[in-house]
PDB file of C-alpha atoms in Angstrom:
ATOM      1  CA  ASP A   1      -9.299  -7.042  28.003  1.00 91.00           C
ATOM      2  CA  ILE A   2      -8.892  -8.489  24.536  1.00 97.00           C
ATOM      3  CA  GLN A   3      -7.816  -5.898  21.977  1.00 97.00           C
ATOM      4  CA  MET A   4      -8.667  -6.171  18.305  1.00 98.00           C
ATOM      5  CA  THR A   5      -6.764  -4.686  15.387  1.00 98.00           C
ATOM      6  CA  GLN A   6      -7.738  -4.551  11.723  1.00 98.00           C
ATOM      7  CA  SER A   7      -5.806  -3.885   8.559  1.00 98.00           C
ATOM      8  CA  PRO A   8      -5.916  -1.986   6.420  1.00 98.00           C
ATOM      9  CA  THR A   9      -7.722   1.003   7.891  1.00 98.00           C
ATOM     10  CA  SER A  10      -8.815   2.069   4.427  1.00 98.00           C
ATOM     11  CA  LEU A  11      -8.960  -0.044   1.284  1.00 98.00           C
ATOM     12  CA  PRO A  12      -9.489   1.553  -2.152  1.00 98.00           C
ATOM     13  CA  ALA A  13     -10.880  -1.024  -4.560  1.00 97.00           C
ATOM     14  CA  SER A  14     -12.878  -1.388  -7.758  1.00 97.00           C
ATOM     15  CA  VAL A  15     -16.010  -3.314  -8.659  1.00 97.00           C
ATOM     16  CA  GLY A  16     -15.040  -6.875  -9.443  1.00 98.00           C
ATOM     17  CA  ASP A  17     -11.919  -6.874  -7.255  1.00 98.00           C
ATOM     18  CA  ARG A  18     -11.184  -9.599  -4.741  1.00 98.00           C
ATOM     19  CA  VAL A  19     -10.423  -7.999  -1.374  1.00 98.00           C
ATOM     20  CA  THR A  20      -9.273  -9.307   1.968  1.00 98.00           C
ATOM     21  CA  ILE A  21      -9.520  -7.613   5.363  1.00 98.00           C
ATOM     22  CA  THR A  22      -7.479  -8.873   8.285  1.00 98.00           C
ATOM     23  CA  CYS A  23      -8.417  -8.892  11.965  1.00 98.00           C
ATOM     24  CA  ARG A  24      -6.064  -9.820  14.799  1.00 98.00           C
ATOM     25  CA  ALA A  25      -6.823 -10.484  18.465  1.00 98.00           C
ATOM     26  CA  SER A  26      -4.406  -9.712  21.298  1.00 98.00           C
ATOM     27  CA  GLN A  27      -4.862 -13.247  22.645  1.00 98.00           C
ATOM     28  CA  THR A  28      -6.261 -16.472  21.306  1.00 98.00           C
ATOM     29  CA  ILE A  29     -10.043 -16.447  20.885  1.00 98.00           C
ATOM     30  CA  SER A  30     -10.575 -19.772  19.063  1.00 98.00           C
ATOM     31  CA  THR A  31     -13.259 -18.955  16.463  1.00 98.00           C
ATOM     32  CA  TYR A  32     -15.216 -16.493  18.608  1.00 98.00           C
ATOM     33  CA  LEU A  33     -15.072 -13.859  15.913  1.00 98.00           C
ATOM     34  CA  ASN A  34     -17.888 -12.101  14.058  1.00 98.00           C
ATOM     35  CA  TRP A  35     -17.924  -9.694  11.112  1.00 98.00           C
ATOM     36  CA  TYR A  36     -20.304  -6.778  10.554  1.00 98.00           C
ATOM     37  CA  GLN A  37     -20.922  -4.407   7.659  1.00 98.00           C
ATOM     38  CA  GLN A  38     -21.987  -0.827   8.308  1.00 98.00           C
ATOM     39  CA  LYS A  39     -23.159   1.737   5.788  1.00 98.00           C
ATOM     40  CA  PRO A  40     -23.379   5.464   6.609  1.00 97.00           C
ATOM     41  CA  GLY A  41     -26.417   6.352   8.682  1.00 97.00           C
ATOM     42  CA  SER A  42     -27.343   2.719   9.339  1.00 98.00           C
ATOM     43  CA  ALA A  43     -26.893   0.163  12.055  1.00 98.00           C
ATOM     44  CA  PRO A  44     -24.282  -2.540  11.575  1.00 98.00           C
ATOM     45  CA  LYS A  45     -25.385  -5.738   9.882  1.00 98.00           C
ATOM     46  CA  LEU A  46     -24.125  -9.179  10.854  1.00 98.00           C
ATOM     47  CA  LEU A  47     -22.370 -10.934   7.980  1.00 98.00           C
ATOM     48  CA  ILE A  48     -20.415 -13.808   9.497  1.00 98.00           C
ATOM     49  CA  SER A  49     -20.401 -15.451  12.909  1.00 98.00           C
ATOM     50  CA  ALA A  50     -18.013 -17.945  14.484  1.00 98.00           C
ATOM     51  CA  ALA A  51     -15.277 -16.849  12.077  1.00 98.00           C
ATOM     52  CA  SER A  52     -16.707 -18.549   9.006  1.00 98.00           C
ATOM     53  CA  SER A  53     -20.462 -19.076   9.293  1.00 98.00           C
ATOM     54  CA  LEU A  54     -22.237 -16.985   6.668  1.00 98.00           C
ATOM     55  CA  GLN A  55     -25.524 -15.534   7.862  1.00 98.00           C
ATOM     56  CA  ARG A  56     -28.722 -16.301   6.001  1.00 96.00           C
ATOM     57  CA  GLY A  57     -29.277 -13.883   3.161  1.00 97.00           C
ATOM     58  CA  VAL A  58     -25.665 -12.731   2.955  1.00 98.00           C
ATOM     59  CA  PRO A  59     -24.245 -13.226  -0.557  1.00 98.00           C
ATOM     60  CA  SER A  60     -21.828 -16.103  -1.015  1.00 98.00           C
ATOM     61  CA  ARG A  61     -19.118 -13.744  -2.291  1.00 98.00           C
ATOM     62  CA  PHE A  62     -18.466 -13.012   1.405  1.00 98.00           C
ATOM     63  CA  SER A  63     -16.390 -15.532   3.313  1.00 98.00           C
ATOM     64  CA  GLY A  64     -14.505 -15.650   6.585  1.00 98.00           C
ATOM     65  CA  SER A  65     -11.674 -17.753   7.892  1.00 98.00           C
ATOM     66  CA  GLY A  66      -9.206 -18.058  10.727  1.00 98.00           C
ATOM     67  CA  SER A  67      -8.864 -19.200  14.295  1.00 98.00           C
ATOM     68  CA  GLY A  68      -6.752 -18.379  17.307  1.00 98.00           C
ATOM     69  CA  THR A  69      -5.601 -14.798  16.815  1.00 98.00           C
ATOM     70  CA  ASP A  70      -5.707 -14.192  13.053  1.00 98.00           C
ATOM     71  CA  PHE A  71      -8.830 -13.874  10.925  1.00 98.00           C
ATOM     72  CA  THR A  72      -9.770 -12.716   7.450  1.00 98.00           C
ATOM     73  CA  LEU A  73     -12.878 -11.494   5.674  1.00 98.00           C
ATOM     74  CA  THR A  74     -12.788 -11.945   1.905  1.00 98.00           C
ATOM     75  CA  ILE A  75     -15.110 -10.539  -0.721  1.00 98.00           C
ATOM     76  CA  SER A  76     -14.518 -12.516  -3.904  1.00 97.00           C
ATOM     77  CA  SER A  77     -15.898 -10.023  -6.421  1.00 97.00           C
ATOM     78  CA  LEU A  78     -16.790  -6.582  -5.150  1.00 98.00           C
ATOM     79  CA  GLN A  79     -20.230  -5.246  -5.968  1.00 98.00           C
ATOM     80  CA  PRO A  80     -21.255  -1.563  -5.752  1.00 97.00           C
ATOM     81  CA  GLU A  81     -23.312  -2.230  -2.619  1.00 97.00           C
ATOM     82  CA  ASP A  82     -20.276  -3.647  -0.778  1.00 98.00           C
ATOM     83  CA  PHE A  83     -18.569  -0.281  -0.319  1.00 97.00           C
ATOM     84  CA  ALA A  84     -18.984   0.199   3.414  1.00 98.00           C
ATOM     85  CA  THR A  85     -17.075  -0.110   6.674  1.00 98.00           C
ATOM     86  CA  TYR A  86     -16.368  -3.568   8.064  1.00 98.00           C
ATOM     87  CA  TYR A  87     -15.845  -4.404  11.729  1.00 98.00           C
ATOM     88  CA  CYS A  88     -14.665  -7.550  13.417  1.00 98.00           C
ATOM     89  CA  GLN A  89     -15.885  -8.323  16.947  1.00 98.00           C
ATOM     90  CA  GLN A  90     -14.547 -10.867  19.416  1.00 98.00           C
ATOM     91  CA  SER A  91     -17.004 -12.790  21.570  1.00 97.00           C
ATOM     92  CA  TYR A  92     -14.623 -14.787  23.781  1.00 97.00           C
ATOM     93  CA  GLY A  93     -15.912 -14.749  27.348  1.00 90.00           C
ATOM     94  CA  SER A  94     -18.519 -12.287  28.561  1.00 92.00           C
ATOM     95  CA  SER A  95     -16.881  -9.015  27.504  1.00 95.00           C
ATOM     96  CA  TYR A  96     -16.736  -8.007  23.890  1.00 98.00           C
ATOM     97  CA  THR A  97     -14.647  -5.704  21.742  1.00 98.00           C
ATOM     98  CA  PHE A  98     -14.755  -4.465  18.180  1.00 98.00           C
ATOM     99  CA  GLY A  99     -11.914  -3.851  15.826  1.00 98.00           C
ATOM    100  CA  PRO A 100     -11.401  -0.238  14.685  1.00 98.00           C
ATOM    101  CA  GLY A 101     -12.974  -0.883  11.290  1.00 98.00           C
ATOM    102  CA  THR A 102     -11.872  -1.054   7.664  1.00 98.00           C
ATOM    103  CA  LYS A 103     -13.411   1.375   5.208  1.00 98.00           C
ATOM    104  CA  LEU A 104     -13.814  -0.087   1.749  1.00 98.00           C
ATOM    105  CA  GLU A 105     -13.718   2.798  -0.701  1.00 97.00           C
ATOM    106  CA  ILE A 106     -14.203   3.155  -4.428  1.00 93.00           C
ATOM    107  CA  LYS A 107     -10.852   3.503  -6.199  1.00 93.00           C
TER     108      LYS A 107
ATOM    109  CA  GLN B   1     -39.674 -11.150  12.434  1.00 78.00           C
ATOM    110  CA  VAL B   2     -37.655  -9.716  15.294  1.00 84.00           C
ATOM    111  CA  GLN B   3     -37.337  -5.935  15.366  1.00 93.00           C
ATOM    112  CA  LEU B   4     -35.788  -3.532  17.846  1.00 95.00           C
ATOM    113  CA  VAL B   5     -37.107   0.029  17.804  1.00 96.00           C
ATOM    114  CA  GLN B   6     -35.283   2.711  19.755  1.00 98.00           C
ATOM    115  CA  SER B   7     -36.425   6.013  21.187  1.00 98.00           C
ATOM    116  CA  GLY B   8     -35.779   9.325  19.460  1.00 98.00           C
ATOM    117  CA  ALA B   9     -32.836  11.678  19.557  1.00 98.00           C
ATOM    118  CA  GLU B  10     -31.918  13.431  22.800  1.00 97.00           C
ATOM    119  CA  VAL B  11     -30.102  16.648  23.602  1.00 97.00           C
ATOM    120  CA  LYS B  12     -28.767  16.906  27.133  1.00 96.00           C
ATOM    121  CA  LYS B  13     -26.643  19.307  29.125  1.00 96.00           C
ATOM    122  CA  PRO B  14     -23.496  17.885  30.750  1.00 96.00           C
ATOM    123  CA  GLY B  15     -24.381  16.123  33.997  1.00 91.00           C
ATOM    124  CA  ALA B  16     -28.058  15.525  33.148  1.00 94.00           C
ATOM    125  CA  SER B  17     -28.795  11.800  32.873  1.00 96.00           C
ATOM    126  CA  VAL B  18     -30.059  10.401  29.592  1.00 97.00           C
ATOM    127  CA  LYS B  19     -32.140   7.261  29.160  1.00 98.00           C
ATOM    128  CA  VAL B  20     -32.535   5.482  25.821  1.00 98.00           C
ATOM    129  CA  SER B  21     -35.170   2.818  25.251  1.00 98.00           C
ATOM    130  CA  CYS B  22     -35.210  -0.204  22.947  1.00 96.00           C
ATOM    131  CA  ARG B  23     -38.540  -1.949  22.354  1.00 95.00           C
ATOM    132  CA  ALA B  24     -38.721  -5.412  20.868  1.00 91.00           C
ATOM    133  CA  SER B  25     -41.376  -6.832  18.634  1.00 86.00           C
ATOM    134  CA  GLY B  26     -41.606 -10.333  17.292  1.00 81.00           C
ATOM    135  CA  TYR B  27     -40.143 -12.113  20.285  1.00 72.00           C
ATOM    136  CA  ASN B  28     -40.323 -12.452  24.054  1.00 66.00           C
ATOM    137  CA  TYR B  29     -37.701 -10.448  25.941  1.00 60.00           C
ATOM    138  CA  ASN B  30     -37.821 -12.894  28.823  1.00 65.00           C
ATOM    139  CA  ASN B  31     -35.384 -15.235  27.157  1.00 69.00           C
ATOM    140  CA  TYR B  32     -33.021 -12.722  25.626  1.00 80.00           C
ATOM    141  CA  VAL B  33     -29.977 -10.649  26.367  1.00 92.00           C
ATOM    142  CA  ILE B  34     -29.801  -7.066  25.153  1.00 95.00           C
ATOM    143  CA  THR B  35     -26.483  -5.386  24.523  1.00 97.00           C
ATOM    144  CA  TRP B  36     -25.614  -1.741  23.898  1.00 98.00           C
ATOM    145  CA  VAL B  37     -23.004  -0.305  21.563  1.00 98.00           C
ATOM    146  CA  ARG B  38     -22.185   3.321  20.860  1.00 98.00           C
ATOM    147  CA  GLN B  39     -20.534   5.158  17.991  1.00 98.00           C
ATOM    148  CA  ALA B  40     -19.124   8.646  18.379  1.00 98.00           C
ATOM    149  CA  PRO B  41     -19.270  10.889  15.282  1.00 98.00           C
ATOM    150  CA  GLY B  42     -16.898   9.557  12.637  1.00 97.00           C
ATOM    151  CA  GLN B  43     -15.595   6.852  14.955  1.00 98.00           C
ATOM    152  CA  GLY B  44     -15.874   3.086  15.338  1.00 98.00           C
ATOM    153  CA  LEU B  45     -18.110   0.864  17.427  1.00 98.00           C
ATOM    154  CA  GLU B  46     -17.661   0.707  21.207  1.00 98.00           C
ATOM    155  CA  TRP B  47     -19.290  -2.071  23.228  1.00 98.00           C
ATOM    156  CA  MET B  48     -20.896  -0.813  26.458  1.00 98.00           C
ATOM    157  CA  GLY B  49     -22.432  -3.840  28.166  1.00 98.00           C
ATOM    158  CA  TRP B  50     -25.289  -6.317  28.242  1.00 97.00           C
ATOM    159  CA  ASN B  51     -28.337  -7.096  30.361  1.00 95.00           C
ATOM    160  CA  ASN B  52     -29.908 -10.545  30.680  1.00 93.00           C
ATOM    161  CA  ALA B  53     -33.679 -10.348  30.956  1.00 87.00           C
ATOM    162  CA  TYR B  54     -33.957 -13.954  32.117  1.00 85.00           C
ATOM    163  CA  ASN B  55     -31.890 -13.681  35.290  1.00 87.00           C
ATOM    164  CA  GLY B  56     -31.253  -9.952  35.630  1.00 87.00           C
ATOM    165  CA  ASN B  57     -27.488 -10.294  35.283  1.00 93.00           C
ATOM    166  CA  THR B  58     -25.564  -7.412  33.781  1.00 96.00           C
ATOM    167  CA  LYS B  59     -22.042  -6.923  32.503  1.00 97.00           C
ATOM    168  CA  TYR B  60     -20.593  -3.514  31.766  1.00 97.00           C
ATOM    169  CA  ALA B  61     -17.426  -2.619  29.920  1.00 97.00           C
ATOM    170  CA  GLN B  62     -14.860  -1.335  32.368  1.00 96.00           C
ATOM    171  CA  GLN B  63     -14.909   2.220  31.011  1.00 96.00           C
ATOM    172  CA  PHE B  64     -18.646   2.497  31.699  1.00 97.00           C
ATOM    173  CA  GLN B  65     -18.834   0.930  35.142  1.00 96.00           C
ATOM    174  CA  GLY B  66     -20.392   3.349  37.608  1.00 96.00           C
ATOM    175  CA  ARG B  67     -21.744   5.549  34.788  1.00 96.00           C
ATOM    176  CA  VAL B  68     -24.267   3.336  33.037  1.00 98.00           C
ATOM    177  CA  ASN B  69     -27.315   1.400  34.145  1.00 97.00           C
ATOM    178  CA  MET B  70     -28.996  -1.162  31.875  1.00 97.00           C
ATOM    179  CA  THR B  71     -32.420  -2.521  32.697  1.00 95.00           C
ATOM    180  CA  ILE B  72     -35.197  -4.473  31.016  1.00 91.00           C
ATOM    181  CA  ASP B  73     -38.950  -4.228  31.582  1.00 90.00           C
ATOM    182  CA  THR B  74     -40.174  -7.619  30.428  1.00 86.00           C
ATOM    183  CA  SER B  75     -43.819  -6.585  30.773  1.00 88.00           C
ATOM    184  CA  THR B  76     -43.371  -4.120  27.910  1.00 90.00           C
ATOM    185  CA  SER B  77     -40.472  -5.867  26.107  1.00 88.00           C
ATOM    186  CA  THR B  78     -38.429  -2.706  26.511  1.00 92.00           C
ATOM    187  CA  ALA B  79     -34.768  -2.387  27.408  1.00 94.00           C
ATOM    188  CA  TYR B  80     -33.265   0.806  28.782  1.00 97.00           C
ATOM    189  CA  MET B  81     -29.763   2.232  28.883  1.00 98.00           C
ATOM    190  CA  GLU B  82     -29.226   5.139  31.266  1.00 98.00           C
ATOM    191  CA  LEU B  83     -26.019   7.124  31.154  1.00 97.00           C
ATOM    192  CA  THR B  84     -25.453   9.201  34.258  1.00 95.00           C
ATOM    193  CA  SER B  85     -23.521  12.467  34.330  1.00 93.00           C
ATOM    194  CA  PRO B  86     -22.783  12.462  30.599  1.00 96.00           C
ATOM    195  CA  ARG B  87     -19.950  14.583  29.227  1.00 96.00           C
ATOM    196  CA  SER B  88     -19.548  16.158  25.834  1.00 96.00           C
ATOM    197  CA  ASP B  89     -17.450  13.197  24.696  1.00 97.00           C
ATOM    198  CA  ASP B  90     -20.454  10.933  25.321  1.00 98.00           C
ATOM    199  CA  THR B  91     -22.093  12.471  22.252  1.00 98.00           C
ATOM    200  CA  ALA B  92     -22.731   9.470  20.046  1.00 98.00           C
ATOM    201  CA  VAL B  93     -25.266   7.236  18.375  1.00 98.00           C
ATOM    202  CA  TYR B  94     -26.319   4.540  20.829  1.00 98.00           C
ATOM    203  CA  PHE B  95     -27.436   1.172  19.446  1.00 98.00           C
ATOM    204  CA  CYS B  96     -29.171  -1.731  21.136  1.00 98.00           C
ATOM    205  CA  ALA B  97     -28.917  -5.254  19.762  1.00 97.00           C
ATOM    206  CA  ALA B  98     -30.071  -8.712  20.714  1.00 95.00           C
ATOM    207  CA  LEU B  99     -27.167 -10.793  21.975  1.00 95.00           C
ATOM    208  CA  SER B 100     -27.034 -14.535  21.508  1.00 93.00           C
ATOM    209  CA  ARG B 101     -23.890 -16.687  21.753  1.00 93.00           C
ATOM    210  CA  GLY B 102     -21.747 -13.585  21.466  1.00 95.00           C
ATOM    211  CA  VAL B 103     -23.421 -12.425  18.263  1.00 96.00           C
ATOM    212  CA  PHE B 104     -25.158  -9.054  17.995  1.00 97.00           C
ATOM    213  CA  ASP B 105     -28.246  -9.513  15.812  1.00 96.00           C
ATOM    214  CA  PRO B 106     -30.586  -7.828  15.090  1.00 95.00           C
ATOM    215  CA  TRP B 107     -29.817  -4.191  15.888  1.00 98.00           C
ATOM    216  CA  GLY B 108     -31.986  -1.220  16.678  1.00 98.00           C
ATOM    217  CA  GLN B 109     -31.876   1.764  14.364  1.00 98.00           C
ATOM    218  CA  GLY B 110     -29.763   3.852  16.753  1.00 98.00           C
ATOM    219  CA  THR B 111     -30.424   6.888  18.920  1.00 98.00           C
ATOM    220  CA  LEU B 112     -28.363  10.063  18.646  1.00 98.00           C
ATOM    221  CA  VAL B 113     -27.511  11.524  22.033  1.00 98.00           C
ATOM    222  CA  THR B 114     -25.972  14.989  21.972  1.00 98.00           C
ATOM    223  CA  VAL B 115     -24.400  16.332  25.151  1.00 97.00           C
ATOM    224  CA  SER B 116     -23.831  20.047  24.947  1.00 97.00           C
ATOM    225  CA  SER B 117     -24.028  23.048  27.208  1.00 95.00           C
TER     226      SER B 117
END
């Protein structure tokens, strides 16, 4: 099975900061990588698919990049509503796995 | 607009099967794949498996094989996830989501399943 890791586990930041979250796969997955945002008490929300394709309605301050084993999610200027937990998910093949999550916290 | 609406919270004793439903509105289940993900209290997301309504194929994560059964009733656009012989560590929020090209979207609102004696 493909294992996913994320760093950091927790990220204290302030409104207006530029932040980057890293996701790494245990084997190459091309660009079969999606990003989700989850707020407490809610279902996850799809932000980015295929490593860099921004979903409709997601603000352009979110961006994704990477291929192979290393991927990043960047928020260019943090807004108050962005404080949440972010998960990467690999979709290579027919079995899927999520990263452990990165909690974006107010500094 | 596609929406997935899940059944309400459940409390079960260890060993008593639990079945969660996920009803779709806004699209035809016949052409879709439904996947299930769970989240234990304070923990991350854990993929459980998927069920293809079109051809009946299923795929379960290794840790759930033999313990979970996913089905779809296309006549009512409702997917089901049944967990047999649950243990206390199966206490979690269970989510359904539509699966297309490896992407989970949209999601149901989640169903809390509590397993306790």
